[in-house]
Structures are given as structure tokens and as C-alpha cells.
PDB file of C-alpha atoms in Angstrom:
ATOM      1  CA  MET A   1      -0.349   0.039   0.117  1.00  0.00           C
ATOM      2  CA  LYS A   2       2.892   2.455   0.193  1.00  0.00           C
ATOM      3  CA  HIS A   3       2.757   3.191  -3.354  1.00  0.00           C
ATOM      4  CA  VAL A   4      -0.760   4.279  -2.877  1.00  0.00           C
ATOM      5  CA  TYR A   5      -0.029   6.364   0.410  1.00  0.00           C
ATOM      6  CA  SER A   6       2.824   8.055  -1.658  1.00  0.00           C
ATOM      7  CA  SER A   7       0.548   9.354  -3.921  1.00  0.00           C
ATOM      8  CA  ILE A   8      -1.779  11.247  -1.281  1.00  0.00           C
ATOM      9  CA  LYS A   9      -1.171  14.855  -1.983  1.00  0.00           C
ATOM     10  CA  SER A  10      -3.580  16.430   0.252  1.00  0.00           C
ATOM     11  CA  ILE A  11      -6.510  15.211   2.936  1.00  0.00           C
ATOM     12  CA  ASP A  12      -9.158  17.232   3.613  1.00  0.00           C
ATOM     13  CA  SER A  13     -10.745  15.923   7.346  1.00  0.00           C
ATOM     14  CA  GLU A  14     -13.593  18.042   7.339  1.00  0.00           C
ATOM     15  CA  LYS A  15     -15.037  17.286   4.040  1.00  0.00           C
ATOM     16  CA  ARG A  16     -13.455  13.467   4.376  1.00  0.00           C
ATOM     17  CA  THR A  17     -11.793  14.096   0.770  1.00  0.00           C
ATOM     18  CA  MET A  18      -7.960  13.051  -0.577  1.00  0.00           C
ATOM     19  CA  GLN A  19      -6.349  14.656  -3.507  1.00  0.00           C
ATOM     20  CA  PHE A  20      -3.826  12.360  -5.287  1.00  0.00           C
ATOM     21  CA  SER A  21      -1.329  12.985  -7.705  1.00  0.00           C
ATOM     22  CA  PHE A  22       0.882  10.325  -9.879  1.00  0.00           C
ATOM     23  CA  SER A  23       3.511  12.927 -11.216  1.00  0.00           C
ATOM     24  CA  ARG A  24       3.810  16.763 -11.780  1.00  0.00           C
ATOM     25  CA  LYS A  25       2.819  16.569 -15.034  1.00  0.00           C
ATOM     26  CA  ASP A  26      -0.576  14.548 -14.268  1.00  0.00           C
ATOM     27  CA  ASN A  27      -2.919  17.812 -14.625  1.00  0.00           C
ATOM     28  CA  ASP A  28      -4.240  16.000 -18.041  1.00  0.00           C
ATOM     29  CA  ILE A  29      -5.347  12.693 -16.723  1.00  0.00           C
ATOM     30  CA  SER A  30      -9.294  12.652 -16.128  1.00  0.00           C
ATOM     31  CA  GLU A  31      -9.934  11.685 -12.623  1.00  0.00           C
ATOM     32  CA  ASN A  32     -11.839   8.329 -14.029  1.00  0.00           C
ATOM     33  CA  LEU A  33      -7.976   7.329 -15.003  1.00  0.00           C
ATOM     34  CA  LYS A  34      -6.471   8.136 -11.544  1.00  0.00           C
ATOM     35  CA  ILE A  35      -9.271   6.548  -9.763  1.00  0.00           C
ATOM     36  CA  GLU A  36      -8.843   3.369 -11.939  1.00  0.00           C
ATOM     37  CA  ALA A  37      -5.138   3.639 -11.844  1.00  0.00           C
ATOM     38  CA  LEU A  38      -5.705   3.359  -8.056  1.00  0.00           C
ATOM     39  CA  GLN A  39      -7.873   0.363  -7.797  1.00  0.00           C
ATOM     40  CA  CYS A  40      -5.411  -1.113 -10.154  1.00  0.00           C
ATOM     41  CA  MET A  41      -2.873  -0.680  -7.869  1.00  0.00           C
ATOM     42  CA  GLY A  42      -5.176  -2.279  -5.155  1.00  0.00           C
ATOM     43  CA  GLU A  43      -5.760  -5.261  -6.661  1.00  0.00           C
ATOM     44  CA  ILE A  44      -2.017  -5.499  -7.342  1.00  0.00           C
ATOM     45  CA  THR A  45      -1.506  -5.233  -3.548  1.00  0.00           C
ATOM     46  CA  ASP A  46      -3.935  -7.819  -3.228  1.00  0.00           C
ATOM     47  CA  ILE A  47      -2.633 -10.435  -5.605  1.00  0.00           C
ATOM     48  CA  LEU A  48       1.122  -9.962  -4.389  1.00  0.00           C
ATOM     49  CA  LEU A  49      -0.517 -10.537  -0.574  1.00  0.00           C
ATOM     50  CA  GLU A  50      -2.256 -13.796  -1.554  1.00  0.00           C
ATOM     51  CA  TYR A  51       1.016 -15.055  -3.475  1.00  0.00           C
ATOM     52  CA  LEU A  52       2.978 -14.230   0.180  1.00  0.00           C
ATOM     53  CA  ASN A  53       0.596 -15.728   2.262  1.00  0.00           C
ATOM     54  CA  GLY A  54       0.683 -18.994  -0.026  1.00  0.00           C
ATOM     55  CA  TRP A  55       4.281 -18.982   0.037  1.00  0.00           C
ATOM     56  CA  TYR A  56       4.472 -18.074   3.887  1.00  0.00           C
ATOM     57  CA  PHE A  57       1.898 -21.105   4.389  1.00  0.00           C
ATOM     58  CA  THR A  58       4.256 -23.623   2.627  1.00  0.00           C
ATOM     59  CA  LYS A  59       7.209 -22.604   4.113  1.00  0.00           C
ATOM     60  CA  GLU A  60       5.346 -23.478   7.434  1.00  0.00           C
ATOM     61  CA  ASN A  61       3.876 -26.174   6.935  1.00  0.00           C
ATOM     62  CA  PRO A  62       6.008 -28.600   4.316  1.00  0.00           C
ATOM     63  CA  HIS A  63       4.213 -31.715   5.534  1.00  0.00           C
ATOM     64  CA  LYS A  64       1.504 -31.078   3.858  1.00  0.00           C
ATOM     65  CA  MET A  65       2.818 -30.047   0.626  1.00  0.00           C
ATOM     66  CA  LYS A  66       3.044 -33.110  -2.101  1.00  0.00           C
ATOM     67  CA  THR A  67       6.483 -34.254  -3.264  1.00  0.00           C
ATOM     68  CA  LYS A  68       7.147 -35.201  -6.695  1.00  0.00           C
TER      69      LYS A  68
END
């Protein structure tokens, strides 16, 4: 999630809003594309965590793994 948090430009607690910035030159990128990019980053993080959880399980439970 570090990649998501590092893109936060500002937070307004009263309005409960956040502004994100991907680069200094992102003004011409639509808000919909920015939202889609954030959703993709979240999906990438979820996939990586699922993989790492599986890897951890196999290391902690070698007796449950099939051997060839």
C-alpha cells in the first residue's frame, strides 16, 4: 500500500476527501483514469499478498505439500 499512500497530495478531514497526484505532469489525466489507476494498485497489492500468504503457508507447513 506504500505506492498508494505516497501518491496522496492532500487530505481534508472535514470534507473527508483526498487528492492524489501521480506526477508533476498529471494535470491532463482525467479523474476516472486516476481512480482506475488506484484500483489497479490495490488489486496488485491484493495479488501480491495472496501469493506471499501462500508462500508463507508452504514454508510453515512442508508436511502438507505434495512431493514429486
